[in-house]
mmCIF file of C-alpha atoms in Angstrom:
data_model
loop_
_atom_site.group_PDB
_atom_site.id
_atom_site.type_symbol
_atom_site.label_atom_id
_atom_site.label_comp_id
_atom_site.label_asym_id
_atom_site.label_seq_id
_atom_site.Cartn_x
_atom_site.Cartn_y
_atom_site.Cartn_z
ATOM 1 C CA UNK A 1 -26.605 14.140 -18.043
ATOM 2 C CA UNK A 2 -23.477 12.340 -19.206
ATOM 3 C CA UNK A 3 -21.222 11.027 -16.477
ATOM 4 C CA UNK A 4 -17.232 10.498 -16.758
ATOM 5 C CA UNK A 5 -16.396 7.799 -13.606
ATOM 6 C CA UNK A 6 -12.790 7.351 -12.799
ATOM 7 C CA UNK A 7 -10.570 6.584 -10.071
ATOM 8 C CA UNK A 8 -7.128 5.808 -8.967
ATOM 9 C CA UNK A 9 -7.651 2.613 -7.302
ATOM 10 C CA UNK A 10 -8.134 1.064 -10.607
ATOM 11 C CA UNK A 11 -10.436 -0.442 -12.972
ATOM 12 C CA UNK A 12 -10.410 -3.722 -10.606
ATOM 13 C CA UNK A 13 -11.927 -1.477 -7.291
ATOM 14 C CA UNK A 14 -14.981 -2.502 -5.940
ATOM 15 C CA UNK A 15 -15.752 1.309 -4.667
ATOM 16 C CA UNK A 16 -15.506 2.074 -8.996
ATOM 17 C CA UNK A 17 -18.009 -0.534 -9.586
ATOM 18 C CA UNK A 18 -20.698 0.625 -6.701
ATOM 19 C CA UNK A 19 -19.740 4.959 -7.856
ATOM 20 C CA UNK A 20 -20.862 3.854 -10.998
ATOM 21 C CA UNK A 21 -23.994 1.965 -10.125
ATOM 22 C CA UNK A 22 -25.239 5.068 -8.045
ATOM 23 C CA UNK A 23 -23.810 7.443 -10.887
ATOM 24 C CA UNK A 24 -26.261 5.473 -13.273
ATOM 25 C CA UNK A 25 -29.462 7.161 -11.590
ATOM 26 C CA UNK A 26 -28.689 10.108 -12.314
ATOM 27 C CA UNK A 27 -27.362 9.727 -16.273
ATOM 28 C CA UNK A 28 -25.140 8.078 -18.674
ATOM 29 C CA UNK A 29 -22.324 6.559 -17.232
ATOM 30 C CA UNK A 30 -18.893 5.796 -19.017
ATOM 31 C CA UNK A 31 -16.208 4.411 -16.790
ATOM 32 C CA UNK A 32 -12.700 5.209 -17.926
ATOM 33 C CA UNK A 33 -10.087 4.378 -14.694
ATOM 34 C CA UNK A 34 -6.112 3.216 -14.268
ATOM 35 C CA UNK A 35 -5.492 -0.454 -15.821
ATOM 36 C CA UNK A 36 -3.183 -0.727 -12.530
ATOM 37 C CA UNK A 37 -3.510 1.122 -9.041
ATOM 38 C CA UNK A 38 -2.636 4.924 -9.086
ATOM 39 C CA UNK A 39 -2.644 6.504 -5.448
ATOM 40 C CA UNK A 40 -1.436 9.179 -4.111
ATOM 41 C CA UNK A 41 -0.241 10.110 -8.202
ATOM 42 C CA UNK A 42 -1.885 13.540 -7.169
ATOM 43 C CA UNK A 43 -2.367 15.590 -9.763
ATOM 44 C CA UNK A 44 0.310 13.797 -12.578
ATOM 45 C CA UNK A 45 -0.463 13.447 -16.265
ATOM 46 C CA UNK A 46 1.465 11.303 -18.659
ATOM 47 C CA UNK A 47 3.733 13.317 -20.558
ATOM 48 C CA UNK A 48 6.808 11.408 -21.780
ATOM 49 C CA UNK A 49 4.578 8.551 -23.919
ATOM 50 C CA UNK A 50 1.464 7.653 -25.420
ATOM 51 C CA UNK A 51 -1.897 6.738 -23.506
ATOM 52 C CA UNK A 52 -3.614 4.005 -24.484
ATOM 53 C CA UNK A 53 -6.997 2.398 -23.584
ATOM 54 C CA UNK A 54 -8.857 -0.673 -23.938
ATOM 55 C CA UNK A 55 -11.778 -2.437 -23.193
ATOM 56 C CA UNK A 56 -12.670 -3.048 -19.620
ATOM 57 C CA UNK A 57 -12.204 -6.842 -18.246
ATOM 58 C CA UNK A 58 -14.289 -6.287 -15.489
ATOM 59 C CA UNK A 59 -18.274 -6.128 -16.194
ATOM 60 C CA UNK A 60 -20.026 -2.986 -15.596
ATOM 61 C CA UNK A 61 -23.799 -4.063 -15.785
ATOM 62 C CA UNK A 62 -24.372 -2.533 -19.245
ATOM 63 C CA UNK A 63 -22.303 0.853 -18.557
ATOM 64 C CA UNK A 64 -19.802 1.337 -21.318
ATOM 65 C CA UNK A 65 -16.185 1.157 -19.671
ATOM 66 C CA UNK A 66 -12.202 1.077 -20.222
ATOM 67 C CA UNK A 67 -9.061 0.952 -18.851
ATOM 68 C CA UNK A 68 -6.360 3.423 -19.374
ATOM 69 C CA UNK A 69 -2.382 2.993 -19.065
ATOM 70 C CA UNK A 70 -2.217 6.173 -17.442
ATOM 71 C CA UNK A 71 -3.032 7.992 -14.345
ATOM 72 C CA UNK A 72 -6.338 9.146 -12.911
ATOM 73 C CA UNK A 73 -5.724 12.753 -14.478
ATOM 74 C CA UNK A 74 -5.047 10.943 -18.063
ATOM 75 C CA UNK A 75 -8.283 9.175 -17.527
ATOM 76 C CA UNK A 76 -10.203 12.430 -17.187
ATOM 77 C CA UNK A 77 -8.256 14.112 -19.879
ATOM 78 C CA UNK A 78 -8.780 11.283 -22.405
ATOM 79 C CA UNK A 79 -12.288 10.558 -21.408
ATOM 80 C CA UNK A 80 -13.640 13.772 -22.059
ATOM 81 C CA UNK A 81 -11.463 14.323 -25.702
ATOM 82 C CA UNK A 82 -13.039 10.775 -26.898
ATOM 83 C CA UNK A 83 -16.463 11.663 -25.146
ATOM 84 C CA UNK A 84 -18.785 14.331 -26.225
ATOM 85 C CA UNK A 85 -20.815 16.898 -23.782
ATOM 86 C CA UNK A 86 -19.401 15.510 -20.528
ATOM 87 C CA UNK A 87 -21.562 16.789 -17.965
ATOM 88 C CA UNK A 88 -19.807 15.886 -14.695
ATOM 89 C CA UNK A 89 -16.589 13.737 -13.730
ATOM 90 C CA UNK A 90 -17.256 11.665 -10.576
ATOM 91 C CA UNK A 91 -14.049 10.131 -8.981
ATOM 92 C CA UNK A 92 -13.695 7.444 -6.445
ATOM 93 C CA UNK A 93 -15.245 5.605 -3.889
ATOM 94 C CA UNK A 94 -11.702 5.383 -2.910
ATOM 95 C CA UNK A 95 -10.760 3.075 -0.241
ATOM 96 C CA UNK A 96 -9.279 4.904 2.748
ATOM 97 C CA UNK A 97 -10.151 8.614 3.165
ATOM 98 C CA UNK A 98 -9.157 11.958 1.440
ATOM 99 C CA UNK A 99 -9.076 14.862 4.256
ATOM 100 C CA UNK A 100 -7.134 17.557 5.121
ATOM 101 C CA UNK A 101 -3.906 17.859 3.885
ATOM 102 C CA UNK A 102 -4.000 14.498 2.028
ATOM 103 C CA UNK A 103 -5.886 16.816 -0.720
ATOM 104 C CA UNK A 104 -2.535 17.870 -1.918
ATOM 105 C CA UNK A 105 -1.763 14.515 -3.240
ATOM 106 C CA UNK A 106 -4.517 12.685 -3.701
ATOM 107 C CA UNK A 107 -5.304 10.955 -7.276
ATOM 108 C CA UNK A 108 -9.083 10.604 -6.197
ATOM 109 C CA UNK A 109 -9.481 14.687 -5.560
ATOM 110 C CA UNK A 110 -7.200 15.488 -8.457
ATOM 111 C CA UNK A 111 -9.202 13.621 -10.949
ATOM 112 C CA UNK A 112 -12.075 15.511 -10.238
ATOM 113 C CA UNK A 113 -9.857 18.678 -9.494
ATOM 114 C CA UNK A 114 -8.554 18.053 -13.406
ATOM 115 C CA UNK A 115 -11.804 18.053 -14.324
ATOM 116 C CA UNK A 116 -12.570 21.231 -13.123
ATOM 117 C CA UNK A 117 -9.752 22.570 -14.955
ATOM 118 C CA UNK A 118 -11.520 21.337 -18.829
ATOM 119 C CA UNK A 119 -14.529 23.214 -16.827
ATOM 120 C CA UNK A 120 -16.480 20.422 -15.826
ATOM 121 C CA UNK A 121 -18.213 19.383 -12.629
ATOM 122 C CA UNK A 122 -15.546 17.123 -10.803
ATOM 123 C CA UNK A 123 -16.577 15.226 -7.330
ATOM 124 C CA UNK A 124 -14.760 12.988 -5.464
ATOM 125 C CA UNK A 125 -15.995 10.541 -3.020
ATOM 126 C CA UNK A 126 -14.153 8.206 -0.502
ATOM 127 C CA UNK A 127 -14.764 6.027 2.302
ATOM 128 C CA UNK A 128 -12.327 5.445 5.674
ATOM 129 C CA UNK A 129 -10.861 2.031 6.597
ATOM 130 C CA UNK A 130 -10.256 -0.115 9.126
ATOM 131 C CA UNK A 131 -8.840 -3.661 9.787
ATOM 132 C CA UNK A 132 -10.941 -4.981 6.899
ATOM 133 C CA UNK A 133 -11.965 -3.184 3.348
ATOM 134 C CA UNK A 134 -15.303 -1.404 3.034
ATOM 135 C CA UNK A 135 -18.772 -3.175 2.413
ATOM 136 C CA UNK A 136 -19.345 -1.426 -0.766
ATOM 137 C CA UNK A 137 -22.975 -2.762 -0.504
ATOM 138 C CA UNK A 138 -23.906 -1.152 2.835
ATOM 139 C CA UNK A 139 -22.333 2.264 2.030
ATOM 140 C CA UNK A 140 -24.590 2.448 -1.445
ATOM 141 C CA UNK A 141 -27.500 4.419 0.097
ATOM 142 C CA UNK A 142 -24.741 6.543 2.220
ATOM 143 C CA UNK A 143 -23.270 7.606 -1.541
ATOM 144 C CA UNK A 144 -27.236 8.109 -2.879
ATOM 145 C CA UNK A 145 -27.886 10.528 0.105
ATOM 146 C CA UNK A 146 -24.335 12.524 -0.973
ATOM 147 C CA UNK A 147 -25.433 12.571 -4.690
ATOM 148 C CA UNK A 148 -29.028 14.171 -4.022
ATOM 149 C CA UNK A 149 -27.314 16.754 -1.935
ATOM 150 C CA UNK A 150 -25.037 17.853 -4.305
ATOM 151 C CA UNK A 151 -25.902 16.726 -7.768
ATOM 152 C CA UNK A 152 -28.455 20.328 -8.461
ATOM 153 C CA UNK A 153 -25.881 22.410 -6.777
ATOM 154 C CA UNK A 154 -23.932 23.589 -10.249
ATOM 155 C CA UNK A 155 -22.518 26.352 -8.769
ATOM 156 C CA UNK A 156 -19.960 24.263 -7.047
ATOM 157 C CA UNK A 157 -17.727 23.041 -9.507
ATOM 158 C CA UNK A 158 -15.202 21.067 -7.462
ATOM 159 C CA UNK A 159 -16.850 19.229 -4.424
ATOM 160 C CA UNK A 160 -14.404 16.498 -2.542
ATOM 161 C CA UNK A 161 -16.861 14.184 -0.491
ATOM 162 C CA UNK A 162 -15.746 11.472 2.507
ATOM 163 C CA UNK A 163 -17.673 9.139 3.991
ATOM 164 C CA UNK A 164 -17.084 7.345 7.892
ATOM 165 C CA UNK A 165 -16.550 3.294 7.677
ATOM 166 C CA UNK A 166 -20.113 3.154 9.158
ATOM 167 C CA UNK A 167 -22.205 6.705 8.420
ATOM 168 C CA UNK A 168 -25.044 7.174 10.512
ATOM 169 C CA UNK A 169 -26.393 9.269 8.207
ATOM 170 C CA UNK A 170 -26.260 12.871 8.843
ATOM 171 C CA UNK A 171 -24.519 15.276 6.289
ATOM 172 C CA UNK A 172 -22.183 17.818 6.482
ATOM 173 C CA UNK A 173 -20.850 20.565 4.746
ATOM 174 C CA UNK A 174 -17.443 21.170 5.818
ATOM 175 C CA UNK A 175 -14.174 23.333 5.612
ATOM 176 C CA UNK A 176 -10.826 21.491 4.678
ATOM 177 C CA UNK A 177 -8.325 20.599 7.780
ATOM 178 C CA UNK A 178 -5.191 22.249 7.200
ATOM 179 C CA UNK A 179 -3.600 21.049 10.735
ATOM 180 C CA UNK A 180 -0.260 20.385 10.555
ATOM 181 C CA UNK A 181 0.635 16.532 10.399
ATOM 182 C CA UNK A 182 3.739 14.559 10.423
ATOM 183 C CA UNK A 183 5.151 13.266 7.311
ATOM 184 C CA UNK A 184 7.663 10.259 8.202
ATOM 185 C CA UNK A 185 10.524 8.134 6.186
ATOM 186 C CA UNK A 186 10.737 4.847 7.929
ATOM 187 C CA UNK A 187 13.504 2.888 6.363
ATOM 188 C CA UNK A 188 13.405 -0.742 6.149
ATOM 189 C CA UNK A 189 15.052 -3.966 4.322
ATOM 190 C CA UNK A 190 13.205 -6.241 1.805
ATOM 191 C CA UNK A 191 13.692 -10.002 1.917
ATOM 192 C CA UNK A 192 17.038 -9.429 0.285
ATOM 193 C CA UNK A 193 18.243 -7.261 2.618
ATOM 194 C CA UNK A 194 18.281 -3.714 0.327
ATOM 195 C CA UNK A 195 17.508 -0.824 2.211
ATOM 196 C CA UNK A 196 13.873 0.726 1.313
ATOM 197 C CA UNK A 197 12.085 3.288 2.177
ATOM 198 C CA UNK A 198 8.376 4.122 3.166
ATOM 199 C CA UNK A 199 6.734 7.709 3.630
ATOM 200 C CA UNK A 200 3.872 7.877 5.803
ATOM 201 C CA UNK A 201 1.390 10.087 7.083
ATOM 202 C CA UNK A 202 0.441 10.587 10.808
ATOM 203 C CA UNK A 203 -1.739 13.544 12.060
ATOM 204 C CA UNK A 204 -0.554 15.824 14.939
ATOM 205 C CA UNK A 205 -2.401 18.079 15.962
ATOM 206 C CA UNK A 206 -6.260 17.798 16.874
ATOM 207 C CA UNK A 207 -9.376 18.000 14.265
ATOM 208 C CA UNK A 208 -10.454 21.364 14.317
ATOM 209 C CA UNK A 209 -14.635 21.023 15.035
ATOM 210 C CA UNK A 210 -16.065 21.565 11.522
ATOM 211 C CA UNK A 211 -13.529 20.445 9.464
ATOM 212 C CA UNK A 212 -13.510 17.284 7.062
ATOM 213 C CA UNK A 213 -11.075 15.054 9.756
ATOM 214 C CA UNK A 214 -13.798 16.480 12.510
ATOM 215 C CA UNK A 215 -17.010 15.270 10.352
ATOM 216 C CA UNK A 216 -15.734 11.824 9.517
ATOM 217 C CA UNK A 217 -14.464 11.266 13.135
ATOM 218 C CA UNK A 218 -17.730 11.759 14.587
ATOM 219 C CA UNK A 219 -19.680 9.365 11.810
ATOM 220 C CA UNK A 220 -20.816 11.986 9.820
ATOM 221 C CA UNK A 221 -20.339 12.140 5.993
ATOM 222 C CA UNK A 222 -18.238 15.430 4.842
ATOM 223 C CA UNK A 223 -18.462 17.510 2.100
ATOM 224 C CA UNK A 224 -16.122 20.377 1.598
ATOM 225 C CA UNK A 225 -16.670 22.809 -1.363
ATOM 226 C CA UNK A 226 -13.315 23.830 -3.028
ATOM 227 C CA UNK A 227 -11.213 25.800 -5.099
ATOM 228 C CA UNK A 228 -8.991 26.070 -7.624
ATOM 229 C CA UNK A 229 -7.581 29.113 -6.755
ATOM 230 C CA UNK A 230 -4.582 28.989 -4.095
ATOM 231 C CA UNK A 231 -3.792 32.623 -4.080
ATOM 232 C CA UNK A 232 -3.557 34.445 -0.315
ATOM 233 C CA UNK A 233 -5.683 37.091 -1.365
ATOM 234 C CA UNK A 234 -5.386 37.978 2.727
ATOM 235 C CA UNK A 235 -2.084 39.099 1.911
ATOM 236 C CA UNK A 236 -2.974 41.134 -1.614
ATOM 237 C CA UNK A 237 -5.605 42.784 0.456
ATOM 238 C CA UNK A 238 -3.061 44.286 2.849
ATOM 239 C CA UNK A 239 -0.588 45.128 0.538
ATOM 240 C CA UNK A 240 -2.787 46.999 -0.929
ATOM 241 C CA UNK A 241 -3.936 48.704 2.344
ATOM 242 C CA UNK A 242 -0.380 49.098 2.556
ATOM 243 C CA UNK A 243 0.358 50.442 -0.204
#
Protein backbone atom coordinates (compact mmCIF):
# COMPACT_ATOMS: atom_id res chain seq x y z
CA UNK A 1 0.00 0.00 0.00
CA UNK A 2 1.24 3.48 -0.85
CA UNK A 3 0.33 6.20 1.60
CA UNK A 4 -0.14 10.11 0.72
CA UNK A 5 0.23 11.99 4.49
CA UNK A 6 -0.76 15.58 4.59
CA UNK A 7 -2.11 18.08 6.80
CA UNK A 8 -2.95 21.64 7.34
CA UNK A 9 -1.05 22.33 10.37
CA UNK A 10 2.04 22.21 8.37
CA UNK A 11 5.08 20.42 7.55
CA UNK A 12 6.55 21.69 11.09
CA UNK A 13 3.42 19.70 13.23
CA UNK A 14 4.37 17.26 15.54
CA UNK A 15 0.80 15.32 15.03
CA UNK A 16 2.33 15.04 10.91
CA UNK A 17 5.42 13.54 12.17
CA UNK A 18 3.70 10.79 14.70
CA UNK A 19 0.50 10.15 11.48
CA UNK A 20 3.30 9.29 9.55
CA UNK A 21 5.22 7.04 11.87
CA UNK A 22 1.95 4.94 12.49
CA UNK A 23 1.08 5.31 8.63
CA UNK A 24 4.56 3.54 8.04
CA UNK A 25 3.16 0.06 9.41
CA UNK A 26 0.92 -0.26 7.25
CA UNK A 27 2.90 0.89 3.74
CA UNK A 28 4.90 3.39 1.95
CA UNK A 29 4.66 6.63 3.27
CA UNK A 30 5.30 10.01 1.34
CA UNK A 31 4.58 13.13 3.29
CA UNK A 32 3.59 16.09 1.17
CA UNK A 33 1.93 19.01 3.75
CA UNK A 34 1.62 23.17 3.78
CA UNK A 35 5.25 24.90 4.02
CA UNK A 36 3.18 27.35 6.45
CA UNK A 37 -0.03 26.63 8.66
CA UNK A 38 -3.35 26.16 6.66
CA UNK A 39 -6.50 25.83 9.05
CA UNK A 40 -9.69 26.13 8.68
CA UNK A 41 -8.67 26.70 4.48
CA UNK A 42 -11.57 24.06 4.13
CA UNK A 43 -11.80 22.76 1.06
CA UNK A 44 -9.59 25.71 -1.11
CA UNK A 45 -7.22 24.89 -3.94
CA UNK A 46 -4.75 27.28 -5.42
CA UNK A 47 -6.02 28.62 -8.49
CA UNK A 48 -4.64 32.08 -9.33
CA UNK A 49 -0.63 30.83 -9.34
CA UNK A 50 1.69 28.12 -9.52
CA UNK A 51 2.35 25.39 -6.71
CA UNK A 52 5.54 24.64 -5.90
CA UNK A 53 7.28 22.06 -3.63
CA UNK A 54 10.46 21.34 -2.10
CA UNK A 55 12.29 19.24 0.01
CA UNK A 56 11.20 18.81 3.55
CA UNK A 57 13.48 20.62 6.39
CA UNK A 58 12.17 18.63 8.96
CA UNK A 59 13.44 14.80 9.16
CA UNK A 60 11.03 12.12 8.60
CA UNK A 61 13.00 8.93 9.78
CA UNK A 62 13.67 7.67 6.22
CA UNK A 63 10.00 8.51 4.78
CA UNK A 64 10.36 10.53 1.64
CA UNK A 65 8.71 14.09 2.33
CA UNK A 66 8.01 17.82 1.02
CA UNK A 67 6.59 20.89 1.55
CA UNK A 68 4.12 22.56 -0.64
CA UNK A 69 3.27 26.46 -1.05
CA UNK A 70 -0.21 25.64 -1.18
CA UNK A 71 -3.06 24.44 0.81
CA UNK A 72 -3.87 21.02 2.24
CA UNK A 73 -6.18 20.29 -0.92
CA UNK A 74 -3.05 21.33 -3.30
CA UNK A 75 -1.02 18.92 -1.30
CA UNK A 76 -3.35 16.03 -2.10
CA UNK A 77 -3.87 17.13 -5.62
CA UNK A 78 -0.12 17.45 -6.36
CA UNK A 79 0.88 14.46 -4.39
CA UNK A 80 -1.06 12.06 -6.14
CA UNK A 81 -0.22 13.71 -10.00
CA UNK A 82 3.71 13.36 -9.03
CA UNK A 83 2.99 9.95 -7.18
CA UNK A 84 1.97 6.80 -8.83
CA UNK A 85 -0.84 4.17 -7.48
CA UNK A 86 -1.75 6.15 -4.36
CA UNK A 87 -3.53 3.84 -2.28
CA UNK A 88 -4.93 5.99 0.56
CA UNK A 89 -4.51 9.79 1.67
CA UNK A 90 -4.25 10.06 5.48
CA UNK A 91 -4.66 13.68 6.85
CA UNK A 92 -3.85 15.07 10.20
CA UNK A 93 -3.24 14.39 13.59
CA UNK A 94 -4.50 17.85 13.75
CA UNK A 95 -4.22 19.67 16.90
CA UNK A 96 -7.63 20.62 18.28
CA UNK A 97 -10.65 18.57 17.11
CA UNK A 98 -12.77 18.27 13.86
CA UNK A 99 -16.60 17.53 14.91
CA UNK A 100 -19.76 18.49 13.96
CA UNK A 101 -20.23 21.34 12.05
CA UNK A 102 -16.50 22.28 12.04
CA UNK A 103 -16.50 19.57 9.02
CA UNK A 104 -17.63 22.29 6.77
CA UNK A 105 -14.41 24.07 7.02
CA UNK A 106 -11.95 22.08 8.09
CA UNK A 107 -8.50 21.71 6.00
CA UNK A 108 -7.77 18.35 7.92
CA UNK A 109 -11.34 16.63 6.66
CA UNK A 110 -11.11 18.33 3.30
CA UNK A 111 -7.78 16.93 2.47
CA UNK A 112 -8.94 13.64 2.84
CA UNK A 113 -12.49 14.69 1.52
CA UNK A 114 -10.32 15.90 -1.84
CA UNK A 115 -9.00 12.79 -1.90
CA UNK A 116 -12.01 11.07 -2.18
CA UNK A 117 -12.91 13.15 -5.00
CA UNK A 118 -9.46 11.68 -7.36
CA UNK A 119 -11.22 8.34 -5.85
CA UNK A 120 -8.94 7.51 -3.26
CA UNK A 121 -9.27 6.42 0.35
CA UNK A 122 -9.05 9.80 2.37
CA UNK A 123 -9.00 9.68 6.46
CA UNK A 124 -8.61 12.25 8.70
CA UNK A 125 -7.53 12.06 12.21
CA UNK A 126 -7.39 14.73 15.04
CA UNK A 127 -6.88 15.06 18.59
CA UNK A 128 -8.77 17.75 21.22
CA UNK A 129 -6.84 20.33 23.27
CA UNK A 130 -6.53 21.78 26.30
CA UNK A 131 -4.34 24.35 28.20
CA UNK A 132 -1.23 22.65 26.81
CA UNK A 133 -0.62 20.87 23.15
CA UNK A 134 -1.03 17.12 22.79
CA UNK A 135 1.64 14.42 23.85
CA UNK A 136 1.99 13.10 20.44
CA UNK A 137 3.90 10.16 22.09
CA UNK A 138 1.12 8.94 24.41
CA UNK A 139 -1.67 9.21 21.78
CA UNK A 140 0.55 6.83 19.22
CA UNK A 141 -1.09 3.52 20.27
CA UNK A 142 -4.64 5.51 20.49
CA UNK A 143 -3.97 6.31 16.45
CA UNK A 144 -2.65 2.34 15.94
CA UNK A 145 -5.99 1.09 17.52
CA UNK A 146 -8.00 3.68 14.88
CA UNK A 147 -5.85 2.42 11.92
CA UNK A 148 -6.56 -1.46 12.54
CA UNK A 149 -10.19 -0.61 12.75
CA UNK A 150 -10.48 1.02 9.71
CA UNK A 151 -7.55 0.39 7.45
CA UNK A 152 -9.47 -3.27 5.75
CA UNK A 153 -12.72 -1.46 5.66
CA UNK A 154 -12.42 -0.23 1.70
CA UNK A 155 -15.81 0.25 1.37
CA UNK A 156 -15.65 3.46 3.25
CA UNK A 157 -13.98 5.82 1.22
CA UNK A 158 -14.08 8.98 3.33
CA UNK A 159 -13.69 8.24 7.15
CA UNK A 160 -13.06 11.57 9.49
CA UNK A 161 -11.57 10.17 12.87
CA UNK A 162 -11.18 12.31 16.46
CA UNK A 163 -9.53 11.38 19.24
CA UNK A 164 -10.21 12.76 23.29
CA UNK A 165 -6.92 14.63 24.87
CA UNK A 166 -6.63 11.41 26.99
CA UNK A 167 -8.61 8.20 25.17
CA UNK A 168 -9.31 5.50 27.37
CA UNK A 169 -9.49 3.39 24.72
CA UNK A 170 -12.80 2.33 23.57
CA UNK A 171 -13.92 3.00 19.87
CA UNK A 172 -16.71 4.35 18.34
CA UNK A 173 -18.42 4.57 15.28
CA UNK A 174 -20.36 7.62 15.16
CA UNK A 175 -22.89 9.95 13.26
CA UNK A 176 -21.78 13.66 12.57
CA UNK A 177 -23.30 16.50 15.09
CA UNK A 178 -25.18 18.84 13.14
CA UNK A 179 -26.42 20.95 16.37
CA UNK A 180 -26.66 24.30 15.79
CA UNK A 181 -23.67 26.44 17.25
CA UNK A 182 -22.88 30.03 17.50
CA UNK A 183 -20.60 31.61 15.12
CA UNK A 184 -19.26 35.04 16.72
CA UNK A 185 -17.24 38.32 15.35
CA UNK A 186 -15.50 39.74 18.33
CA UNK A 187 -13.83 42.91 17.28
CA UNK A 188 -10.72 44.03 18.81
CA UNK A 189 -7.58 46.56 18.37
CA UNK A 190 -3.95 45.45 17.68
CA UNK A 191 -1.06 47.19 19.42
CA UNK A 192 -1.57 50.04 17.01
CA UNK A 193 -4.86 50.58 17.74
CA UNK A 194 -6.60 49.28 14.12
CA UNK A 195 -9.72 47.68 14.56
CA UNK A 196 -9.57 43.69 13.87
CA UNK A 197 -11.64 41.20 13.82
CA UNK A 198 -11.85 37.49 15.10
CA UNK A 199 -14.59 34.76 14.19
CA UNK A 200 -15.09 32.14 16.61
CA UNK A 201 -16.90 29.14 17.23
CA UNK A 202 -18.96 28.30 20.40
CA UNK A 203 -21.45 25.32 20.59
CA UNK A 204 -25.10 25.83 21.73
CA UNK A 205 -26.98 23.39 21.97
CA UNK A 206 -26.20 19.92 23.74
CA UNK A 207 -24.21 16.77 22.09
CA UNK A 208 -26.71 14.62 20.81
CA UNK A 209 -25.69 10.85 22.51
CA UNK A 210 -23.97 9.12 19.57
CA UNK A 211 -22.66 11.76 17.76
CA UNK A 212 -18.85 12.71 17.17
CA UNK A 213 -19.05 15.91 19.97
CA UNK A 214 -20.91 13.03 22.27
CA UNK A 215 -17.97 10.30 21.70
CA UNK A 216 -15.06 12.61 22.30
CA UNK A 217 -16.79 14.21 25.38
CA UNK A 218 -17.07 11.06 27.12
CA UNK A 219 -13.18 9.87 26.28
CA UNK A 220 -14.01 7.80 23.61
CA UNK A 221 -12.30 7.97 20.15
CA UNK A 222 -14.96 8.76 17.17
CA UNK A 223 -15.20 7.69 13.90
CA UNK A 224 -17.90 8.89 11.62
CA UNK A 225 -18.23 7.37 8.07
CA UNK A 226 -19.10 10.08 5.43
CA UNK A 227 -20.21 11.26 2.27
CA UNK A 228 -19.72 13.11 -0.51
CA UNK A 229 -23.03 13.46 -1.49
CA UNK A 230 -25.07 16.47 0.19
CA UNK A 231 -28.26 15.98 -1.66
CA UNK A 232 -31.74 15.81 0.66
CA UNK A 233 -32.81 12.85 -1.00
CA UNK A 234 -35.71 13.07 2.03
CA UNK A 235 -37.07 15.74 0.08
CA UNK A 236 -36.70 14.01 -3.69
CA UNK A 237 -38.42 11.11 -2.10
CA UNK A 238 -41.54 13.13 -1.31
CA UNK A 239 -41.70 15.03 -4.23
CA UNK A 240 -41.90 12.24 -5.87
CA UNK A 241 -44.67 10.78 -3.60
CA UNK A 242 -46.03 14.00 -4.39
CA UNK A 243 -45.91 14.07 -7.54
Amino acid sequence: MKILVTNDDGIYSPGLSCLARVASNYGEVIVMAPDVEQSSMGQAITSGKPITYKNSPIHFEGIEAYRVSGTPADCVALGTHLMEDIDLVVSGINIGSNIGNSAWHSGTLSAARQAVLFGIRGIAFSVSVGDEEPDFNALEPFVKMAFDEVIDKEDRELLNINFPRYPDGEILWTSQSVRHYDGKVIANKDPMGRQHYWFTVVPIEPEDEGSDRWAVKQGKTSITPMILDLTDKEYLQSREKAG
